[in-house]
Amino acid sequence: MFTYETADQKEVRRFRIAQFNGRMATVKSGESTVTGFVRSVLEQESTTPPRWTITIIPNAAKEELKPLRPSPRLRPFAEDYF
């Protein structure tokens, strides 16, 4: 799990919407980029200005799909008779 802390209300709203709709969210923190599903958005009530802690479950990288068989060879109709 990846934990991210922010004070930006627009960003928090984006994460809450992604969590509600079951969509993946992407976070850039420094040089690393994490994409995954939002698990929780928690407000820290004791801080001024308000801050939120967002927990994201990273999505595993997908392998590229290999074709099961070669693609069909297309040829003109006339080649069948010569």
JSON list of N, CA and C in Angstrom, two decimals, residues 3-68:
[
{"chain": "A", "resi": 3, "resn": "THR", "atom": "N", "xyz": [0.96, 5.33, 0.93]},
{"chain": "A", "resi": 3, "resn": "THR", "atom": "CA", "xyz": [0.30, 6.37, 1.71]},
{"chain": "A", "resi": 3, "resn": "THR", "atom": "C", "xyz": [0.78, 7.73, 1.24]},
{"chain": "A", "resi": 4, "resn": "TYR", "atom": "N", "xyz": [-0.15, 8.62, 1.02]},
{"chain": "A", "resi": 4, "resn": "TYR", "atom": "CA", "xyz": [0.13, 9.95, 0.47]},
{"chain": "A", "resi": 4, "resn": "TYR", "atom": "C", "xyz": [-0.56, 10.99, 1.33]},
{"chain": "A", "resi": 5, "resn": "GLU", "atom": "N", "xyz": [0.14, 12.06, 1.67]},
{"chain": "A", "resi": 5, "resn": "GLU", "atom": "CA", "xyz": [-0.45, 13.11, 2.51]},
{"chain": "A", "resi": 5, "resn": "GLU", "atom": "C", "xyz": [-0.51, 14.41, 1.73]},
{"chain": "A", "resi": 6, "resn": "THR", "atom": "N", "xyz": [-1.65, 15.11, 1.82]},
{"chain": "A", "resi": 6, "resn": "THR", "atom": "CA", "xyz": [-1.82, 16.35, 1.08]},
{"chain": "A", "resi": 6, "resn": "THR", "atom": "C", "xyz": [-2.72, 17.32, 1.85]},
{"chain": "A", "resi": 7, "resn": "ALA", "atom": "N", "xyz": [-2.60, 18.60, 1.48]},
{"chain": "A", "resi": 7, "resn": "ALA", "atom": "CA", "xyz": [-3.48, 19.63, 2.05]},
{"chain": "A", "resi": 7, "resn": "ALA", "atom": "C", "xyz": [-4.31, 20.29, 0.95]},
{"chain": "A", "resi": 8, "resn": "ASP", "atom": "N", "xyz": [-4.18, 19.79, -0.27]},
{"chain": "A", "resi": 8, "resn": "ASP", "atom": "CA", "xyz": [-4.89, 20.36, -1.42]},
{"chain": "A", "resi": 8, "resn": "ASP", "atom": "C", "xyz": [-6.31, 19.77, -1.49]},
{"chain": "A", "resi": 9, "resn": "GLN", "atom": "N", "xyz": [-7.32, 20.63, -1.31]},
{"chain": "A", "resi": 9, "resn": "GLN", "atom": "CA", "xyz": [-8.70, 20.16, -1.29]},
{"chain": "A", "resi": 9, "resn": "GLN", "atom": "C", "xyz": [-9.16, 19.64, -2.64]},
{"chain": "A", "resi": 10, "resn": "LYS", "atom": "N", "xyz": [-8.67, 20.24, -3.74]},
{"chain": "A", "resi": 10, "resn": "LYS", "atom": "CA", "xyz": [-9.05, 19.76, -5.07]},
{"chain": "A", "resi": 10, "resn": "LYS", "atom": "C", "xyz": [-8.54, 18.36, -5.31]},
{"chain": "A", "resi": 11, "resn": "GLU", "atom": "N", "xyz": [-7.33, 18.10, -4.85]},
{"chain": "A", "resi": 11, "resn": "GLU", "atom": "CA", "xyz": [-6.75, 16.77, -5.01]},
{"chain": "A", "resi": 11, "resn": "GLU", "atom": "C", "xyz": [-7.50, 15.74, -4.18]},
{"chain": "A", "resi": 12, "resn": "VAL", "atom": "N", "xyz": [-7.87, 16.13, -2.97]},
{"chain": "A", "resi": 12, "resn": "VAL", "atom": "CA", "xyz": [-8.64, 15.22, -2.09]},
{"chain": "A", "resi": 12, "resn": "VAL", "atom": "C", "xyz": [-9.98, 14.89, -2.73]},
{"chain": "A", "resi": 13, "resn": "ARG", "atom": "N", "xyz": [-10.63, 15.88, -3.31]},
{"chain": "A", "resi": 13, "resn": "ARG", "atom": "CA", "xyz": [-11.92, 15.65, -3.97]},
{"chain": "A", "resi": 13, "resn": "ARG", "atom": "C", "xyz": [-11.76, 14.67, -5.12]},
{"chain": "A", "resi": 14, "resn": "ARG", "atom": "N", "xyz": [-10.67, 14.81, -5.89]},
{"chain": "A", "resi": 14, "resn": "ARG", "atom": "CA", "xyz": [-10.40, 13.89, -7.01]},
{"chain": "A", "resi": 14, "resn": "ARG", "atom": "C", "xyz": [-10.23, 12.46, -6.51]},
{"chain": "A", "resi": 15, "resn": "PHE", "atom": "N", "xyz": [-9.52, 12.29, -5.39]},
{"chain": "A", "resi": 15, "resn": "PHE", "atom": "CA", "xyz": [-9.33, 10.95, -4.83]},
{"chain": "A", "resi": 15, "resn": "PHE", "atom": "C", "xyz": [-10.64, 10.37, -4.29]},
{"chain": "A", "resi": 16, "resn": "ARG", "atom": "N", "xyz": [-11.45, 11.19, -3.67]},
{"chain": "A", "resi": 16, "resn": "ARG", "atom": "CA", "xyz": [-12.73, 10.69, -3.15]},
{"chain": "A", "resi": 16, "resn": "ARG", "atom": "C", "xyz": [-13.66, 10.26, -4.28]},
{"chain": "A", "resi": 17, "resn": "ILE", "atom": "N", "xyz": [-13.67, 11.02, -5.36]},
{"chain": "A", "resi": 17, "resn": "ILE", "atom": "CA", "xyz": [-14.49, 10.65, -6.52]},
{"chain": "A", "resi": 17, "resn": "ILE", "atom": "C", "xyz": [-14.00, 9.35, -7.12]},
{"chain": "A", "resi": 18, "resn": "ALA", "atom": "N", "xyz": [-12.67, 9.20, -7.24]},
{"chain": "A", "resi": 18, "resn": "ALA", "atom": "CA", "xyz": [-12.10, 7.96, -7.77]},
{"chain": "A", "resi": 18, "resn": "ALA", "atom": "C", "xyz": [-12.45, 6.77, -6.88]},
{"chain": "A", "resi": 19, "resn": "GLN", "atom": "N", "xyz": [-12.41, 6.98, -5.57]},
{"chain": "A", "resi": 19, "resn": "GLN", "atom": "CA", "xyz": [-12.76, 5.90, -4.64]},
{"chain": "A", "resi": 19, "resn": "GLN", "atom": "C", "xyz": [-14.23, 5.53, -4.77]},
{"chain": "A", "resi": 20, "resn": "PHE", "atom": "N", "xyz": [-15.11, 6.52, -4.83]},
{"chain": "A", "resi": 20, "resn": "PHE", "atom": "CA", "xyz": [-16.55, 6.28, -4.92]},
{"chain": "A", "resi": 20, "resn": "PHE", "atom": "C", "xyz": [-16.92, 5.55, -6.21]},
{"chain": "A", "resi": 21, "resn": "ASN", "atom": "N", "xyz": [-16.28, 5.93, -7.33]},
{"chain": "A", "resi": 21, "resn": "ASN", "atom": "CA", "xyz": [-16.60, 5.34, -8.62]},
{"chain": "A", "resi": 21, "resn": "ASN", "atom": "C", "xyz": [-15.82, 4.06, -8.92]},
{"chain": "A", "resi": 22, "resn": "GLY", "atom": "N", "xyz": [-14.89, 3.70, -8.05]},
{"chain": "A", "resi": 22, "resn": "GLY", "atom": "CA", "xyz": [-14.11, 2.48, -8.27]},
{"chain": "A", "resi": 22, "resn": "GLY", "atom": "C", "xyz": [-13.09, 2.62, -9.38]},
{"chain": "A", "resi": 23, "resn": "ARG", "atom": "N", "xyz": [-12.64, 3.83, -9.63]},
{"chain": "A", "resi": 23, "resn": "ARG", "atom": "CA", "xyz": [-11.65, 4.08, -10.67]},
{"chain": "A", "resi": 23, "resn": "ARG", "atom": "C", "xyz": [-10.26, 4.16, -10.07]},
{"chain": "A", "resi": 24, "resn": "MET", "atom": "N", "xyz": [-9.27, 4.02, -10.94]},
{"chain": "A", "resi": 24, "resn": "MET", "atom": "CA", "xyz": [-7.90, 4.13, -10.49]},
{"chain": "A", "resi": 24, "resn": "MET", "atom": "C", "xyz": [-7.48, 5.60, -10.47]},
{"chain": "A", "resi": 25, "resn": "ALA", "atom": "N", "xyz": [-6.56, 5.92, -9.57]},
{"chain": "A", "resi": 25, "resn": "ALA", "atom": "CA", "xyz": [-6.03, 7.27, -9.46]},
{"chain": "A", "resi": 25, "resn": "ALA", "atom": "C", "xyz": [-4.52, 7.21, -9.57]},
{"chain": "A", "resi": 26, "resn": "THR", "atom": "N", "xyz": [-3.92, 8.29, -10.06]},
{"chain": "A", "resi": 26, "resn": "THR", "atom": "CA", "xyz": [-2.47, 8.36, -10.21]},
{"chain": "A", "resi": 26, "resn": "THR", "atom": "C", "xyz": [-1.93, 9.47, -9.34]},
{"chain": "A", "resi": 27, "resn": "VAL", "atom": "N", "xyz": [-0.83, 9.18, -8.63]},
{"chain": "A", "resi": 27, "resn": "VAL", "atom": "CA", "xyz": [-0.19, 10.15, -7.75]},
{"chain": "A", "resi": 27, "resn": "VAL", "atom": "C", "xyz": [1.27, 10.27, -8.16]},
{"chain": "A", "resi": 28, "resn": "LYS", "atom": "N", "xyz": [1.72, 11.51, -8.31]},
{"chain": "A", "resi": 28, "resn": "LYS", "atom": "CA", "xyz": [3.14, 11.77, -8.55]},
{"chain": "A", "resi": 28, "resn": "LYS", "atom": "C", "xyz": [3.72, 12.33, -7.26]},
{"chain": "A", "resi": 29, "resn": "SER", "atom": "N", "xyz": [4.67, 11.61, -6.69]},
{"chain": "A", "resi": 29, "resn": "SER", "atom": "CA", "xyz": [5.32, 12.06, -5.47]},
{"chain": "A", "resi": 29, "resn": "SER", "atom": "C", "xyz": [6.82, 12.05, -5.70]},
{"chain": "A", "resi": 30, "resn": "GLY", "atom": "N", "xyz": [7.37, 13.22, -5.88]},
{"chain": "A", "resi": 30, "resn": "GLY", "atom": "CA", "xyz": [8.79, 13.30, -6.19]},
{"chain": "A", "resi": 30, "resn": "GLY", "atom": "C", "xyz": [9.06, 12.73, -7.57]},
{"chain": "A", "resi": 31, "resn": "GLU", "atom": "N", "xyz": [9.92, 11.72, -7.64]},
{"chain": "A", "resi": 31, "resn": "GLU", "atom": "CA", "xyz": [10.23, 11.09, -8.92]},
{"chain": "A", "resi": 31, "resn": "GLU", "atom": "C", "xyz": [9.37, 9.87, -9.20]},
{"chain": "A", "resi": 32, "resn": "SER", "atom": "N", "xyz": [8.68, 9.35, -8.20]},
{"chain": "A", "resi": 32, "resn": "SER", "atom": "CA", "xyz": [7.89, 8.14, -8.39]},
{"chain": "A", "resi": 32, "resn": "SER", "atom": "C", "xyz": [6.44, 8.47, -8.74]},
{"chain": "A", "resi": 33, "resn": "THR", "atom": "N", "xyz": [5.84, 7.59, -9.54]},
{"chain": "A", "resi": 33, "resn": "THR", "atom": "CA", "xyz": [4.44, 7.70, -9.92]},
{"chain": "A", "resi": 33, "resn": "THR", "atom": "C", "xyz": [3.75, 6.40, -9.53]},
{"chain": "A", "resi": 34, "resn": "VAL", "atom": "N", "xyz": [2.64, 6.53, -8.80]},
{"chain": "A", "resi": 34, "resn": "VAL", "atom": "CA", "xyz": [1.90, 5.35, -8.35]},
{"chain": "A", "resi": 34, "resn": "VAL", "atom": "C", "xyz": [0.49, 5.44, -8.91]},
{"chain": "A", "resi": 35, "resn": "THR", "atom": "N", "xyz": [0.03, 4.34, -9.53]},
{"chain": "A", "resi": 35, "resn": "THR", "atom": "CA", "xyz": [-1.33, 4.24, -10.03]},
{"chain": "A", "resi": 35, "resn": "THR", "atom": "C", "xyz": [-2.01, 3.06, -9.35]},
{"chain": "A", "resi": 36, "resn": "GLY", "atom": "N", "xyz": [-3.21, 3.29, -8.85]},
{"chain": "A", "resi": 36, "resn": "GLY", "atom": "CA", "xyz": [-3.93, 2.21, -8.18]},
{"chain": "A", "resi": 36, "resn": "GLY", "atom": "C", "xyz": [-5.29, 2.66, -7.70]},
{"chain": "A", "resi": 37, "resn": "PHE", "atom": "N", "xyz": [-5.93, 1.78, -6.94]},
{"chain": "A", "resi": 37, "resn": "PHE", "atom": "CA", "xyz": [-7.26, 2.06, -6.41]},
{"chain": "A", "resi": 37, "resn": "PHE", "atom": "C", "xyz": [-7.13, 2.73, -5.05]},
{"chain": "A", "resi": 38, "resn": "VAL", "atom": "N", "xyz": [-7.98, 3.73, -4.79]},
{"chain": "A", "resi": 38, "resn": "VAL", "atom": "CA", "xyz": [-7.97, 4.47, -3.53]},
{"chain": "A", "resi": 38, "resn": "VAL", "atom": "C", "xyz": [-8.67, 3.62, -2.48]},
{"chain": "A", "resi": 39, "resn": "ARG", "atom": "N", "xyz": [-7.96, 3.35, -1.40]},
{"chain": "A", "resi": 39, "resn": "ARG", "atom": "CA", "xyz": [-8.51, 2.53, -0.32]},
{"chain": "A", "resi": 39, "resn": "ARG", "atom": "C", "xyz": [-9.20, 3.40, 0.73]},
{"chain": "A", "resi": 40, "resn": "SER", "atom": "N", "xyz": [-8.55, 4.51, 1.11]},
{"chain": "A", "resi": 40, "resn": "SER", "atom": "CA", "xyz": [-9.16, 5.37, 2.12]},
{"chain": "A", "resi": 40, "resn": "SER", "atom": "C", "xyz": [-8.67, 6.81, 1.97]},
{"chain": "A", "resi": 41, "resn": "VAL", "atom": "N", "xyz": [-9.52, 7.73, 2.43]},
{"chain": "A", "resi": 41, "resn": "VAL", "atom": "CA", "xyz": [-9.19, 9.15, 2.49]},
{"chain": "A", "resi": 41, "resn": "VAL", "atom": "C", "xyz": [-9.56, 9.59, 3.90]},
{"chain": "A", "resi": 42, "resn": "LEU", "atom": "N", "xyz": [-8.54, 9.86, 4.73]},
{"chain": "A", "resi": 42, "resn": "LEU", "atom": "CA", "xyz": [-8.77, 10.21, 6.13]},
{"chain": "A", "resi": 42, "resn": "LEU", "atom": "C", "xyz": [-8.30, 11.63, 6.41]},
{"chain": "A", "resi": 43, "resn": "GLU", "atom": "N", "xyz": [-9.13, 12.41, 7.08]},
{"chain": "A", "resi": 43, "resn": "GLU", "atom": "CA", "xyz": [-8.76, 13.76, 7.46]},
{"chain": "A", "resi": 43, "resn": "GLU", "atom": "C", "xyz": [-8.08, 13.75, 8.82]},
{"chain": "A", "resi": 44, "resn": "GLN", "atom": "N", "xyz": [-7.00, 14.50, 8.94]},
{"chain": "A", "resi": 44, "resn": "GLN", "atom": "CA", "xyz": [-6.34, 14.66, 10.24]},
{"chain": "A", "resi": 44, "resn": "GLN", "atom": "C", "xyz": [-6.92, 15.91, 10.87]},
{"chain": "A", "resi": 45, "resn": "GLU", "atom": "N", "xyz": [-7.75, 15.74, 11.89]},
{"chain": "A", "resi": 45, "resn": "GLU", "atom": "CA", "xyz": [-8.51, 16.84, 12.47]},
{"chain": "A", "resi": 45, "resn": "GLU", "atom": "C", "xyz": [-7.66, 17.77, 13.32]},
{"chain": "A", "resi": 46, "resn": "SER", "atom": "N", "xyz": [-6.53, 17.31, 13.81]},
{"chain": "A", "resi": 46, "resn": "SER", "atom": "CA", "xyz": [-5.73, 18.11, 14.75]},
{"chain": "A", "resi": 46, "resn": "SER", "atom": "C", "xyz": [-4.78, 19.08, 14.06]},
{"chain": "A", "resi": 47, "resn": "THR", "atom": "N", "xyz": [-4.77, 19.13, 12.74]},
{"chain": "A", "resi": 47, "resn": "THR", "atom": "CA", "xyz": [-3.83, 20.00, 12.04]},
{"chain": "A", "resi": 47, "resn": "THR", "atom": "C", "xyz": [-4.51, 21.24, 11.48]},
{"chain": "A", "resi": 48, "resn": "THR", "atom": "N", "xyz": [-3.75, 22.32, 11.40]},
{"chain": "A", "resi": 48, "resn": "THR", "atom": "CA", "xyz": [-4.23, 23.54, 10.77]},
{"chain": "A", "resi": 48, "resn": "THR", "atom": "C", "xyz": [-3.17, 23.98, 9.79]},
{"chain": "A", "resi": 49, "resn": "PRO", "atom": "N", "xyz": [-3.41, 24.13, 8.53]},
{"chain": "A", "resi": 49, "resn": "PRO", "atom": "CA", "xyz": [-4.63, 23.86, 7.77]},
{"chain": "A", "resi": 49, "resn": "PRO", "atom": "C", "xyz": [-4.92, 22.37, 7.72]},
{"chain": "A", "resi": 50, "resn": "PRO", "atom": "N", "xyz": [-6.15, 21.99, 7.38]},
{"chain": "A", "resi": 50, "resn": "PRO", "atom": "CA", "xyz": [-6.51, 20.57, 7.36]},
{"chain": "A", "resi": 50, "resn": "PRO", "atom": "C", "xyz": [-5.65, 19.79, 6.37]},
{"chain": "A", "resi": 51, "resn": "ARG", "atom": "N", "xyz": [-5.31, 18.58, 6.77]},
{"chain": "A", "resi": 51, "resn": "ARG", "atom": "CA", "xyz": [-4.51, 17.68, 5.92]},
{"chain": "A", "resi": 51, "resn": "ARG", "atom": "C", "xyz": [-5.24, 16.35, 5.82]},
{"chain": "A", "resi": 52, "resn": "TRP", "atom": "N", "xyz": [-5.00, 15.64, 4.74]},
{"chain": "A", "resi": 52, "resn": "TRP", "atom": "CA", "xyz": [-5.63, 14.35, 4.51]},
{"chain": "A", "resi": 52, "resn": "TRP", "atom": "C", "xyz": [-4.56, 13.31, 4.20]},
{"chain": "A", "resi": 53, "resn": "THR", "atom": "N", "xyz": [-4.82, 12.09, 4.65]},
{"chain": "A", "resi": 53, "resn": "THR", "atom": "CA", "xyz": [-3.96, 10.96, 4.35]},
{"chain": "A", "resi": 53, "resn": "THR", "atom": "C", "xyz": [-4.72, 10.04, 3.42]},
{"chain": "A", "resi": 54, "resn": "ILE", "atom": "N", "xyz": [-4.14, 9.77, 2.26]},
{"chain": "A", "resi": 54, "resn": "ILE", "atom": "CA", "xyz": [-4.78, 8.94, 1.24]},
{"chain": "A", "resi": 54, "resn": "ILE", "atom": "C", "xyz": [-3.99, 7.64, 1.12]},
{"chain": "A", "resi": 55, "resn": "THR", "atom": "N", "xyz": [-4.69, 6.53, 1.16]},
{"chain": "A", "resi": 55, "resn": "THR", "atom": "CA", "xyz": [-4.06, 5.22, 1.01]},
{"chain": "A", "resi": 55, "resn": "THR", "atom": "C", "xyz": [-4.46, 4.64, -0.34]},
{"chain": "A", "resi": 56, "resn": "ILE", "atom": "N", "xyz": [-3.46, 4.24, -1.12]},
{"chain": "A", "resi": 56, "resn": "ILE", "atom": "CA", "xyz": [-3.68, 3.70, -2.46]},
{"chain": "A", "resi": 56, "resn": "ILE", "atom": "C", "xyz": [-3.10, 2.30, -2.54]},
{"chain": "A", "resi": 57, "resn": "ILE", "atom": "N", "xyz": [-3.85, 1.38, -3.14]},
{"chain": "A", "resi": 57, "resn": "ILE", "atom": "CA", "xyz": [-3.36, 0.03, -3.40]},
{"chain": "A", "resi": 57, "resn": "ILE", "atom": "C", "xyz": [-2.82, 0.03, -4.82]},
{"chain": "A", "resi": 58, "resn": "PRO", "atom": "N", "xyz": [-1.49, -0.07, -4.98]},
{"chain": "A", "resi": 58, "resn": "PRO", "atom": "CA", "xyz": [-0.91, -0.01, -6.33]},
{"chain": "A", "resi": 58, "resn": "PRO", "atom": "C", "xyz": [-1.38, -1.15, -7.21]},
{"chain": "A", "resi": 59, "resn": "ASN", "atom": "N", "xyz": [-1.52, -0.83, -8.48]},
{"chain": "A", "resi": 59, "resn": "ASN", "atom": "CA", "xyz": [-1.93, -1.82, -9.47]},
{"chain": "A", "resi": 59, "resn": "ASN", "atom": "C", "xyz": [-0.67, -2.45, -10.06]},
{"chain": "A", "resi": 60, "resn": "ALA", "atom": "N", "xyz": [-0.65, -3.77, -10.21]},
{"chain": "A", "resi": 60, "resn": "ALA", "atom": "CA", "xyz": [0.50, -4.46, -10.79]},
{"chain": "A", "resi": 60, "resn": "ALA", "atom": "C", "xyz": [0.63, -4.10, -12.26]},
{"chain": "A", "resi": 61, "resn": "ALA", "atom": "N", "xyz": [1.86, -4.03, -12.72]},
{"chain": "A", "resi": 61, "resn": "ALA", "atom": "CA", "xyz": [2.09, -3.73, -14.14]},
{"chain": "A", "resi": 61, "resn": "ALA", "atom": "C", "xyz": [1.59, -4.88, -15.00]},
{"chain": "A", "resi": 62, "resn": "LYS", "atom": "N", "xyz": [0.92, -4.54, -16.09]},
{"chain": "A", "resi": 62, "resn": "LYS", "atom": "CA", "xyz": [0.37, -5.56, -16.98]},
{"chain": "A", "resi": 62, "resn": "LYS", "atom": "C", "xyz": [1.40, -5.96, -18.02]},
{"chain": "A", "resi": 63, "resn": "GLU", "atom": "N", "xyz": [1.42, -7.24, -18.32]},
{"chain": "A", "resi": 63, "resn": "GLU", "atom": "CA", "xyz": [2.28, -7.71, -19.38]},
{"chain": "A", "resi": 63, "resn": "GLU", "atom": "C", "xyz": [1.61, -7.44, -20.72]},
{"chain": "A", "resi": 64, "resn": "GLU", "atom": "N", "xyz": [2.43, -7.25, -21.73]},
{"chain": "A", "resi": 64, "resn": "GLU", "atom": "CA", "xyz": [1.86, -7.06, -23.06]},
{"chain": "A", "resi": 64, "resn": "GLU", "atom": "C", "xyz": [1.31, -8.39, -23.56]},
{"chain": "A", "resi": 65, "resn": "LEU", "atom": "N", "xyz": [0.14, -8.34, -24.15]},
{"chain": "A", "resi": 65, "resn": "LEU", "atom": "CA", "xyz": [-0.47, -9.55, -24.68]},
{"chain": "A", "resi": 65, "resn": "LEU", "atom": "C", "xyz": [0.19, -9.94, -25.99]},
{"chain": "A", "resi": 66, "resn": "LYS", "atom": "N", "xyz": [0.52, -11.22, -26.07]},
{"chain": "A", "resi": 66, "resn": "LYS", "atom": "CA", "xyz": [1.10, -11.73, -27.30]},
{"chain": "A", "resi": 66, "resn": "LYS", "atom": "C", "xyz": [-0.02, -12.38, -28.10]},
{"chain": "A", "resi": 67, "resn": "PRO", "atom": "N", "xyz": [0.00, -12.23, -29.42]},
{"chain": "A", "resi": 67, "resn": "PRO", "atom": "CA", "xyz": [-1.06, -12.86, -30.21]},
{"chain": "A", "resi": 67, "resn": "PRO", "atom": "C", "xyz": [-0.96, -14.38, -30.09]},
{"chain": "A", "resi": 68, "resn": "LEU", "atom": "N", "xyz": [-2.11, -15.04, -30.04]},
{"chain": "A", "resi": 68, "resn": "LEU", "atom": "CA", "xyz": [-2.13, -16.49, -29.91]},
{"chain": "A", "resi": 68, "resn": "LEU", "atom": "C", "xyz": [-1.68, -17.19, -31.18]}
]
